[in-house]
mmCIF file of C-alpha atoms in Angstrom:
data_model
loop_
_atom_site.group_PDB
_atom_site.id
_atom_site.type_symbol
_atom_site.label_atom_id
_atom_site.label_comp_id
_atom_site.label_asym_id
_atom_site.label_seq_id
_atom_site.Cartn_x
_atom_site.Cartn_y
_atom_site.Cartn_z
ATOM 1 C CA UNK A 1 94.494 24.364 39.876
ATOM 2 C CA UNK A 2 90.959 25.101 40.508
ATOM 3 C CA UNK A 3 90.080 27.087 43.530
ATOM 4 C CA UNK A 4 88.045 29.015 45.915
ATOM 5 C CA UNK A 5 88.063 31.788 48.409
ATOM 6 C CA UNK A 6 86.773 30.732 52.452
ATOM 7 C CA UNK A 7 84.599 33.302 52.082
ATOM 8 C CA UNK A 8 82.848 32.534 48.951
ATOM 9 C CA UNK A 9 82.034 29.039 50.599
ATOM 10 C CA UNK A 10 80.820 30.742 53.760
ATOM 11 C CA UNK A 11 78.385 32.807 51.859
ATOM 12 C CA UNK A 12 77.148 30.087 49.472
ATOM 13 C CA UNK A 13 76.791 27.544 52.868
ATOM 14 C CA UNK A 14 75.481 30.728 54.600
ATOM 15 C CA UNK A 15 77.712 30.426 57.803
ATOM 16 C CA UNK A 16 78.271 32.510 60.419
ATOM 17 C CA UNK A 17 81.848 33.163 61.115
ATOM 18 C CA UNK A 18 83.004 32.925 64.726
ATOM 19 C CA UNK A 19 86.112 34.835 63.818
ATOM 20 C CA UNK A 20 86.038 38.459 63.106
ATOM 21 C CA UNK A 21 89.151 39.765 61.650
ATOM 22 C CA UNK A 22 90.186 37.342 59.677
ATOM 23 C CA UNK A 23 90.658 38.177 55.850
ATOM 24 C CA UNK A 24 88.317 35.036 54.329
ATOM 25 C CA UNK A 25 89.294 36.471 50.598
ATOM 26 C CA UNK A 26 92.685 35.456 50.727
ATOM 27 C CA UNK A 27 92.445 31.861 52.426
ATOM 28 C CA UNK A 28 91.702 29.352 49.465
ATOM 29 C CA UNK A 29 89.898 25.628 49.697
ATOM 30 C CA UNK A 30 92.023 23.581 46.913
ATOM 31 C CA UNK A 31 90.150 19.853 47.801
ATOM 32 C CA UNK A 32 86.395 18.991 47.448
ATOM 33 C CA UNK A 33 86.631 16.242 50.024
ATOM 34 C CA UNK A 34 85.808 17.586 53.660
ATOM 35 C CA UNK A 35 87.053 15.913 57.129
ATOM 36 C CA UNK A 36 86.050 15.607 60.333
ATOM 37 C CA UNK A 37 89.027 15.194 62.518
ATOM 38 C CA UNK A 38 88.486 12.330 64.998
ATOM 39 C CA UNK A 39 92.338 10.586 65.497
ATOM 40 C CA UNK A 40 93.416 13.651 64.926
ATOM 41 C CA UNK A 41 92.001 15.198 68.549
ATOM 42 C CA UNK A 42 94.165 12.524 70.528
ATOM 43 C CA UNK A 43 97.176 13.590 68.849
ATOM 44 C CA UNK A 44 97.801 11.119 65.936
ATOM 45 C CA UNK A 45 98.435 13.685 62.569
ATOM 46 C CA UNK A 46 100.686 11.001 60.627
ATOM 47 C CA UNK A 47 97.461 11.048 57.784
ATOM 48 C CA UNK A 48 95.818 14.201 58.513
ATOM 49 C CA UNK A 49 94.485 15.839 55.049
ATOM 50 C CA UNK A 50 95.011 19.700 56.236
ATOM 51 C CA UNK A 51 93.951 21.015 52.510
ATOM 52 C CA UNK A 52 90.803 19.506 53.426
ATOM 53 C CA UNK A 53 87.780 21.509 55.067
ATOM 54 C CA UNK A 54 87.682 20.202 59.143
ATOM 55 C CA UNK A 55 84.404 20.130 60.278
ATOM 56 C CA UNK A 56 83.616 19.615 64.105
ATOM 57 C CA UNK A 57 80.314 17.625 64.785
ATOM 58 C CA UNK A 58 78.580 16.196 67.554
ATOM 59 C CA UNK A 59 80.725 13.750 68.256
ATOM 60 C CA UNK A 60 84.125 15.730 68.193
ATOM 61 C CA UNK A 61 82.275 18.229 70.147
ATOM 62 C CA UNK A 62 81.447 15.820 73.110
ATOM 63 C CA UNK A 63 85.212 14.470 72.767
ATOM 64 C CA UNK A 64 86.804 18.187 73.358
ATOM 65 C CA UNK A 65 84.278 18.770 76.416
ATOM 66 C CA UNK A 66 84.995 15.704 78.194
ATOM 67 C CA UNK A 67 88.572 16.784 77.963
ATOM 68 C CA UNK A 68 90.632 18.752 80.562
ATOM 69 C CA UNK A 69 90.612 22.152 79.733
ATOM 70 C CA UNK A 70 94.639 21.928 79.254
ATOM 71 C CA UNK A 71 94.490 19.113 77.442
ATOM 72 C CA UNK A 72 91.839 20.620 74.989
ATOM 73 C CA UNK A 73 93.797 24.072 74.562
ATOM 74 C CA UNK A 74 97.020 21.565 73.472
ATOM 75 C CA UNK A 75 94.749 19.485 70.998
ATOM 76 C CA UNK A 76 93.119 22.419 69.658
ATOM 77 C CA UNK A 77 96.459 24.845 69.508
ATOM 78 C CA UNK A 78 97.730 21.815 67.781
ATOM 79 C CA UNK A 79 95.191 21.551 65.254
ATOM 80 C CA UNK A 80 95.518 25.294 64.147
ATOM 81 C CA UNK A 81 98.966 24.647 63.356
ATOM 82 C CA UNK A 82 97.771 22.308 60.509
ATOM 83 C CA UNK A 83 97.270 25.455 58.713
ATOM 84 C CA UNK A 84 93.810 24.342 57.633
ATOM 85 C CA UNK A 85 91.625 26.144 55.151
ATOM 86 C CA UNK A 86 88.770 26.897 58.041
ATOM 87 C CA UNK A 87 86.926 24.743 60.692
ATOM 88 C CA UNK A 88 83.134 24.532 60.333
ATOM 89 C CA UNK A 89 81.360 23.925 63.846
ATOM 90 C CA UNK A 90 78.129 22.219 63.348
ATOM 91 C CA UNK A 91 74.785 22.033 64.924
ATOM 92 C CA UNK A 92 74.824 25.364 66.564
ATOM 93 C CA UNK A 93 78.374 24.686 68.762
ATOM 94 C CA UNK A 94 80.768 27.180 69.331
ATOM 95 C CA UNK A 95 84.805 27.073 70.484
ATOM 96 C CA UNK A 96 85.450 28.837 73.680
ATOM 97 C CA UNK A 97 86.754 32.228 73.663
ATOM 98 C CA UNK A 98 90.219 31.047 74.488
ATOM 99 C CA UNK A 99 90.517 28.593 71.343
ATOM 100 C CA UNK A 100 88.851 31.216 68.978
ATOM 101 C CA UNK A 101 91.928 33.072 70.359
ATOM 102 C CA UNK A 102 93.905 30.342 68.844
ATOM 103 C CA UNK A 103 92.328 29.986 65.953
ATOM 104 C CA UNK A 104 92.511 34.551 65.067
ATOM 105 C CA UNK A 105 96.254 33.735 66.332
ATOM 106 C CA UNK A 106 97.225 31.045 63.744
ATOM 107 C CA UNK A 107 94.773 32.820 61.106
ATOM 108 C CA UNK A 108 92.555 30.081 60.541
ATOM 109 C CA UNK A 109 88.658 31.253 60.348
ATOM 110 C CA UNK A 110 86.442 29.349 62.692
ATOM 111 C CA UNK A 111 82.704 29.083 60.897
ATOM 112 C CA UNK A 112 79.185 28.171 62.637
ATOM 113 C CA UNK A 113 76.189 26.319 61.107
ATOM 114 C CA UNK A 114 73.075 25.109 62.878
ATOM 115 C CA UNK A 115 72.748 22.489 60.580
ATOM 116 C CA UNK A 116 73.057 18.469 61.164
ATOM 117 C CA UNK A 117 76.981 17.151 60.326
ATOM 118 C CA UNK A 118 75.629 14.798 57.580
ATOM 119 C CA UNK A 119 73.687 17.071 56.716
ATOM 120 C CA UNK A 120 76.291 20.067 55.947
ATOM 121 C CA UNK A 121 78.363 17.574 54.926
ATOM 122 C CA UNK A 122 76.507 16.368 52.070
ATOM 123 C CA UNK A 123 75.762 20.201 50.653
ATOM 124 C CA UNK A 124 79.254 21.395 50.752
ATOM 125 C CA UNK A 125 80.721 18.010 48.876
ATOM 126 C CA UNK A 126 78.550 18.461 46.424
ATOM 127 C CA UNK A 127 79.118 22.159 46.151
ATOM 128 C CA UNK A 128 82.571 21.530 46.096
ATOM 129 C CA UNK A 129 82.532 19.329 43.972
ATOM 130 C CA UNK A 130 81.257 21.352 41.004
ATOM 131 C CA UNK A 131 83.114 24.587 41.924
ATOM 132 C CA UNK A 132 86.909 23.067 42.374
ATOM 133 C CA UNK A 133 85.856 20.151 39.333
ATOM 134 C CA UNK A 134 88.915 19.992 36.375
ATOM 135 C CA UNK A 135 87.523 22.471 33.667
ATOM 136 C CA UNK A 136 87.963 23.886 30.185
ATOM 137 C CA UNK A 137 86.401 26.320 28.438
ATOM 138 C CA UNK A 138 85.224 25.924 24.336
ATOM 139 C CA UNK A 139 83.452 27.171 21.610
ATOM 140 C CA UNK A 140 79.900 26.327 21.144
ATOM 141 C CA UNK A 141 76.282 26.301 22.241
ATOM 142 C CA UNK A 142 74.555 24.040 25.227
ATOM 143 C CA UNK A 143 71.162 23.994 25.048
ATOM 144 C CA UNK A 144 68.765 21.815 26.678
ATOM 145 C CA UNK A 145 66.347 20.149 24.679
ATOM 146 C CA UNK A 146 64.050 17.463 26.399
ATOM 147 C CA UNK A 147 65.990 17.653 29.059
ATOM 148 C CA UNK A 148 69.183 15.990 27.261
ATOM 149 C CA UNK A 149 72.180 18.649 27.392
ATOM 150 C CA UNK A 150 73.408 19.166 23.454
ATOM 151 C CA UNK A 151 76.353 21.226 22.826
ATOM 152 C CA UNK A 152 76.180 21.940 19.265
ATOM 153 C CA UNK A 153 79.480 23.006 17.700
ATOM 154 C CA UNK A 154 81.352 24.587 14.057
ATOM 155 C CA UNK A 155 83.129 26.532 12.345
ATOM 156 C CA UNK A 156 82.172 30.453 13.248
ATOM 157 C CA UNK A 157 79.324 31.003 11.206
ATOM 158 C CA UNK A 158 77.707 28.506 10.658
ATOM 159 C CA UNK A 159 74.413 28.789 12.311
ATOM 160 C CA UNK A 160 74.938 27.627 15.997
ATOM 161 C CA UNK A 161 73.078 30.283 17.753
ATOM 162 C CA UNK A 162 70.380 30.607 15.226
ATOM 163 C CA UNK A 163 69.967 26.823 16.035
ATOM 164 C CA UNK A 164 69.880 27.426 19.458
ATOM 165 C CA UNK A 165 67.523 30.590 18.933
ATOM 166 C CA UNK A 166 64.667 28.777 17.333
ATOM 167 C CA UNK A 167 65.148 25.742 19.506
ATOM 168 C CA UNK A 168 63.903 28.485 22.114
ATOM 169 C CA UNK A 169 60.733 29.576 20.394
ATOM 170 C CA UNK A 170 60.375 25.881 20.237
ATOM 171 C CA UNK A 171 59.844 25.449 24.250
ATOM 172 C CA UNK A 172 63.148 24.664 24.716
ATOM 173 C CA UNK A 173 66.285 26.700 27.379
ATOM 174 C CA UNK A 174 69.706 27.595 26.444
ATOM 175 C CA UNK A 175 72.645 27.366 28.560
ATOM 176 C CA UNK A 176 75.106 29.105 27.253
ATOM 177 C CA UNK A 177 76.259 30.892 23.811
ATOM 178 C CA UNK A 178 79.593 31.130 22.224
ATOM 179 C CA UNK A 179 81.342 30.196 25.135
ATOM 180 C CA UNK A 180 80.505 26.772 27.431
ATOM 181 C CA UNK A 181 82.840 26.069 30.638
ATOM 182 C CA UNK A 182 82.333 22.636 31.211
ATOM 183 C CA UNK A 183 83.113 20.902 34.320
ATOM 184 C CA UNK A 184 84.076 16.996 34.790
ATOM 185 C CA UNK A 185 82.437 16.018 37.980
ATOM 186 C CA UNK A 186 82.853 12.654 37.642
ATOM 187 C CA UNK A 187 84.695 10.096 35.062
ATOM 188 C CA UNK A 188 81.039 10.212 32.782
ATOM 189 C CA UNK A 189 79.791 13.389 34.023
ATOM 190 C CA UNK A 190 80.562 16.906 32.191
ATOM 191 C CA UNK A 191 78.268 20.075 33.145
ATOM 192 C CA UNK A 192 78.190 23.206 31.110
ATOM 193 C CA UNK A 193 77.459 26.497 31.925
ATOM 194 C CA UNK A 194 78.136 29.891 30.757
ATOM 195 C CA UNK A 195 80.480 32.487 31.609
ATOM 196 C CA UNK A 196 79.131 35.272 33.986
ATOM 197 C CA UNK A 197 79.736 38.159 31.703
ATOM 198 C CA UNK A 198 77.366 36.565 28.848
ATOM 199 C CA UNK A 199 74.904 34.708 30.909
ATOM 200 C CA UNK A 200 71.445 34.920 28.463
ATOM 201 C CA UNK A 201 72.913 36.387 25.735
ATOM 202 C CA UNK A 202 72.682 35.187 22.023
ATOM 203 C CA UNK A 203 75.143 37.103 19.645
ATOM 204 C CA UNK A 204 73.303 36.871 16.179
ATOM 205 C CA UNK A 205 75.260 38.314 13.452
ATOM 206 C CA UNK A 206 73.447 41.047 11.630
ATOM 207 C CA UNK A 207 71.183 41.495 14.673
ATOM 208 C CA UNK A 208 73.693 41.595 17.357
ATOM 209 C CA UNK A 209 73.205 40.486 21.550
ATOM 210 C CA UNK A 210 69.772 39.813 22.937
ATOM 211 C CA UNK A 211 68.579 38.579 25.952
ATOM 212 C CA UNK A 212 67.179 35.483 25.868
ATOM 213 C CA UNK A 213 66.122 35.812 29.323
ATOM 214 C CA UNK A 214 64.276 39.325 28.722
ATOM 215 C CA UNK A 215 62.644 38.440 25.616
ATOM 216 C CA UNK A 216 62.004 34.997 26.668
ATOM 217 C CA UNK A 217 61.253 34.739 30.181
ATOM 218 C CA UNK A 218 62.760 32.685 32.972
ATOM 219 C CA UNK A 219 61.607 29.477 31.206
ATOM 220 C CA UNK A 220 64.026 29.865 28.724
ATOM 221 C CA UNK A 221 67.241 29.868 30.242
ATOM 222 C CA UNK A 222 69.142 27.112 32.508
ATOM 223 C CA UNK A 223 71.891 28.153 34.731
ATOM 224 C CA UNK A 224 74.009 24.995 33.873
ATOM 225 C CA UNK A 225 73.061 21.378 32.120
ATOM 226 C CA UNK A 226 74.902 18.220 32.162
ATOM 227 C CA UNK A 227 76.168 17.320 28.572
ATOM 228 C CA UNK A 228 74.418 14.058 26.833
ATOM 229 C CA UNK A 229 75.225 15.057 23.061
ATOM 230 C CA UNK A 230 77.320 16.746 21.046
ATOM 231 C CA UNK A 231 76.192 18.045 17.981
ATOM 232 C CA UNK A 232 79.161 19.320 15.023
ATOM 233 C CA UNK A 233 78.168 21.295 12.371
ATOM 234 C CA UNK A 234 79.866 21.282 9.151
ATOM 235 C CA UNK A 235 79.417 22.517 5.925
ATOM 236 C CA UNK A 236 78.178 19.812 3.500
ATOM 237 C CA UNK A 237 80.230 19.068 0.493
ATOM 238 C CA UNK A 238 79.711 16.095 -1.891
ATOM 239 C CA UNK A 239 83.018 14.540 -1.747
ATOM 240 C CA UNK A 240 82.561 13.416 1.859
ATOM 241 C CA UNK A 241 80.642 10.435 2.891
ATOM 242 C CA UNK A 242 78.122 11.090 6.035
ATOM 243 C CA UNK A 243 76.437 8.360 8.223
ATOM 244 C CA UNK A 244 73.148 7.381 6.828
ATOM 245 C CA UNK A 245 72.173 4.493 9.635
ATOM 246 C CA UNK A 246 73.654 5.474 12.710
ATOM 247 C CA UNK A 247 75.023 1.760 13.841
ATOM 248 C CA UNK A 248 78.190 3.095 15.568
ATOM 249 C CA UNK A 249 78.434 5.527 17.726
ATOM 250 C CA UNK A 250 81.187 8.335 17.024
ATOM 251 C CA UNK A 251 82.411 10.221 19.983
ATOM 252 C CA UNK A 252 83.812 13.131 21.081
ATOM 253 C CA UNK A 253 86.387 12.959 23.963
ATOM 254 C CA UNK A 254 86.713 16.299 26.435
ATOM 255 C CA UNK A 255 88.644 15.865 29.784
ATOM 256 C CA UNK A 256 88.967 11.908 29.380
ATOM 257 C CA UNK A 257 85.330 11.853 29.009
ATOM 258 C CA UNK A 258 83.675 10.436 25.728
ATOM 259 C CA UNK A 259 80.400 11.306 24.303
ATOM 260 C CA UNK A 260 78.366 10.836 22.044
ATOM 261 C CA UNK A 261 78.720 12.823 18.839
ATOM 262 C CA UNK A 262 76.935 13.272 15.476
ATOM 263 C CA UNK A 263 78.369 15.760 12.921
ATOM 264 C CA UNK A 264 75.512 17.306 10.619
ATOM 265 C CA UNK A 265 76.133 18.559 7.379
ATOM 266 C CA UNK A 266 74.757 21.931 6.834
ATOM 267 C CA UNK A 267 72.635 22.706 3.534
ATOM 268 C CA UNK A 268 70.196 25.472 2.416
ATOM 269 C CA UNK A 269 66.908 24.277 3.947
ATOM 270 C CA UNK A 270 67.600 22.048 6.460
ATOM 271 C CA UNK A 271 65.784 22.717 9.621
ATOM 272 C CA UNK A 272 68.529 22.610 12.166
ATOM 273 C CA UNK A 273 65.792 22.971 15.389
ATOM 274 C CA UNK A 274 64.146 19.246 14.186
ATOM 275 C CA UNK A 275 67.250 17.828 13.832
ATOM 276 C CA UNK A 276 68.874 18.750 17.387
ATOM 277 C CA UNK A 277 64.951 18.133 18.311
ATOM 278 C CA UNK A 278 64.732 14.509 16.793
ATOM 279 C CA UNK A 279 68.410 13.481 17.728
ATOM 280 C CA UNK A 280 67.613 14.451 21.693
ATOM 281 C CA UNK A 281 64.951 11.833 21.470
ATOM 282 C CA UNK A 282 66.547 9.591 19.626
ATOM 283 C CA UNK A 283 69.727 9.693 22.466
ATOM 284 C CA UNK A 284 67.294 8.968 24.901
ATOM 285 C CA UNK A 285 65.463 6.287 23.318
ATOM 286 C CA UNK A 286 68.968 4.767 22.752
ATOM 287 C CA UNK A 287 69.453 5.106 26.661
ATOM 288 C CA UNK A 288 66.460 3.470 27.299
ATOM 289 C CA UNK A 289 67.392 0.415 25.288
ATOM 290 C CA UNK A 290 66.002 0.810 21.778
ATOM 291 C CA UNK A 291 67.800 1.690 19.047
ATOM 292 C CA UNK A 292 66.448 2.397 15.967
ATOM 293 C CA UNK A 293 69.210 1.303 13.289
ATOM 294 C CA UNK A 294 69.412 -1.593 15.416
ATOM 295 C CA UNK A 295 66.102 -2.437 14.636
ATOM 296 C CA UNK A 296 66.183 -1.565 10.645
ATOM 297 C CA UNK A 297 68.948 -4.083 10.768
ATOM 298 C CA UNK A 298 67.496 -6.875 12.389
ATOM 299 C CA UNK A 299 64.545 -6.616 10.067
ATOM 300 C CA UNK A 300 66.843 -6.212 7.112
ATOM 301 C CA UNK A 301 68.371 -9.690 8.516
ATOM 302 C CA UNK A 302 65.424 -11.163 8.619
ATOM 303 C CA UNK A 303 63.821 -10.523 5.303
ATOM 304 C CA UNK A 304 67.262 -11.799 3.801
ATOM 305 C CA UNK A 305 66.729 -15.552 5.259
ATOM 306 C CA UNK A 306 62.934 -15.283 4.915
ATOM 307 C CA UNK A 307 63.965 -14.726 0.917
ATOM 308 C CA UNK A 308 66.005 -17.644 1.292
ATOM 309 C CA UNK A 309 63.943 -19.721 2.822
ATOM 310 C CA UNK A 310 61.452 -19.405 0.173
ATOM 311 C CA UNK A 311 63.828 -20.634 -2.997
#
């Protein structure tokens, strides 16, 4: 199960944290979905999500100060006994010193932003989103070429990140080398990026690492890419038949997710930049509504009854 540390969220969402003391590292966020506990404050906890993120806003906040200050205490010493992950006070507001006494008490972290609830809402749900998405981790290359994401993958060997090396001189950014953690963020959405330790590097046998980003510059690289194409190399032998037209699509399926994939036989001499090159613009010609095989077919069609026609 993916997962994240309080504290890393409270430095990526920069928040200020209302509770000293409290050890953030070991308190975990399991859900990407955040919730603002309205029924909750007048008691009612029959549906309350409490692996969820509960975020106090403007209108919770004017709820809990119109209430007595006993009745508050109860609501709020009841909601720290949810066992939350933290509670995020928007716009600014802050708990009274007696329920941040709770909250140290219980051990649930009490966290401060400035900015607007829909606001803060909307950042952390997508940040969420990508960090706690389901995940896997394979062998290959993501580059981005035209801005469509190709992971080009084979045998070890075979020329990925030699591929992926001149694609670079060519203008365009790699991802990731040799290792890709992809991400599913949604049912037709998987994002790739690279493992920390070998962020910018390209291992090139005979050569060894370089840094893509040092030799390169900063236009080179991309930190992560969504995933359009997939792109299998395999060594070409004469006793297999390859696609020639292109009329169906093959595809490759990784976390439930299909997409598109074109295996490329490898020979001495073919230029393996063009190729990734040529099929990134043909994918996105194809998304645009024009497809090229399509339209050798129909012509194909139509010089067969023009033929006809004639005898």
């Amino acid at each position: 199960m993916q997962k994240i540390s309080v504290k890393q969220f409270a430095e990526k969402m920069r928040l200020t944290c209302q509770t000293p003391g409290i050890n953030m590292a070991e308190r975990y966020i399991t859900k990407s979905e955040v919730n603002r506990p309205a029924l909750e404050l007048t008691g009612f906890y029959d549906c309350f999500a409490k692996e969820r993120i509960q975020v106090i806003g403007k209108v919770e906040n004017a709820y809990l100060e119109h209430l007595p200050e006993e009745t508050r205490l109860r609501q709020i010493q009841k909601l720290m006994e949810m066992d939350m992950p933290c509670l995020v006070m928007c716009r600014g507001y802050e708990l009274p010193k007696q329920e941040l006494e709770i909250a140290k008490k219980m051990g649930i972290p009490v966290l401060g932003t400035r900015r607007a609830t829909s606001n803060f809402l909307s950042e952390a749900i997508l940040y969420l989103s990508g960090e706690l998405a389901p995940g896997i981790s394979i062998h290959g290359v993501l580059v981005d070429v035209y801005g469509e994401g190709i992971l080009i993958m084979g045998e070890s060997g075979i020329g990925k990140s030699e591929a992926a090396l001149e694609l670079i001189r060519r203008g365009h950014r790699l991802v990731t080398d040799d290792v890709v953690e992809i991400h599913k963020l949604s049912d037709d959405t998987l994002v790739g990026k690279s493992p920390e330790i070998t962020q910018y590097f390209i291992e090139l046998r005979g050569i060894g690492i370089i840094d893509v980003k040092t030799l390169f510059g900063i236009e080179a690289v991309k930190e992560k890419q969504a995933i359009d194409l997939v792109i299998k190399l395999e060594t070409w032998t004469k006793e297999r038949e390859y696609d020639r037209l292109g009329l169906e699509e093959q595809y490759l399926e990784i976390l439930g997710t299909k997409i598109v994939c074109h295996s490329v036989p490898i020979r001495p001499g073919r230029n393996l930049a063009v190729i990734c090159e040529a099929a990134a613009v043909n994918h996105r010609q194809k998304k645009m509504g024009y497809n090229a095989a399509e339209e050798l077919y129909k012509r194909v069609q139509r010089n067969i009854v023009e033929d006809r026609e004639e005898f």
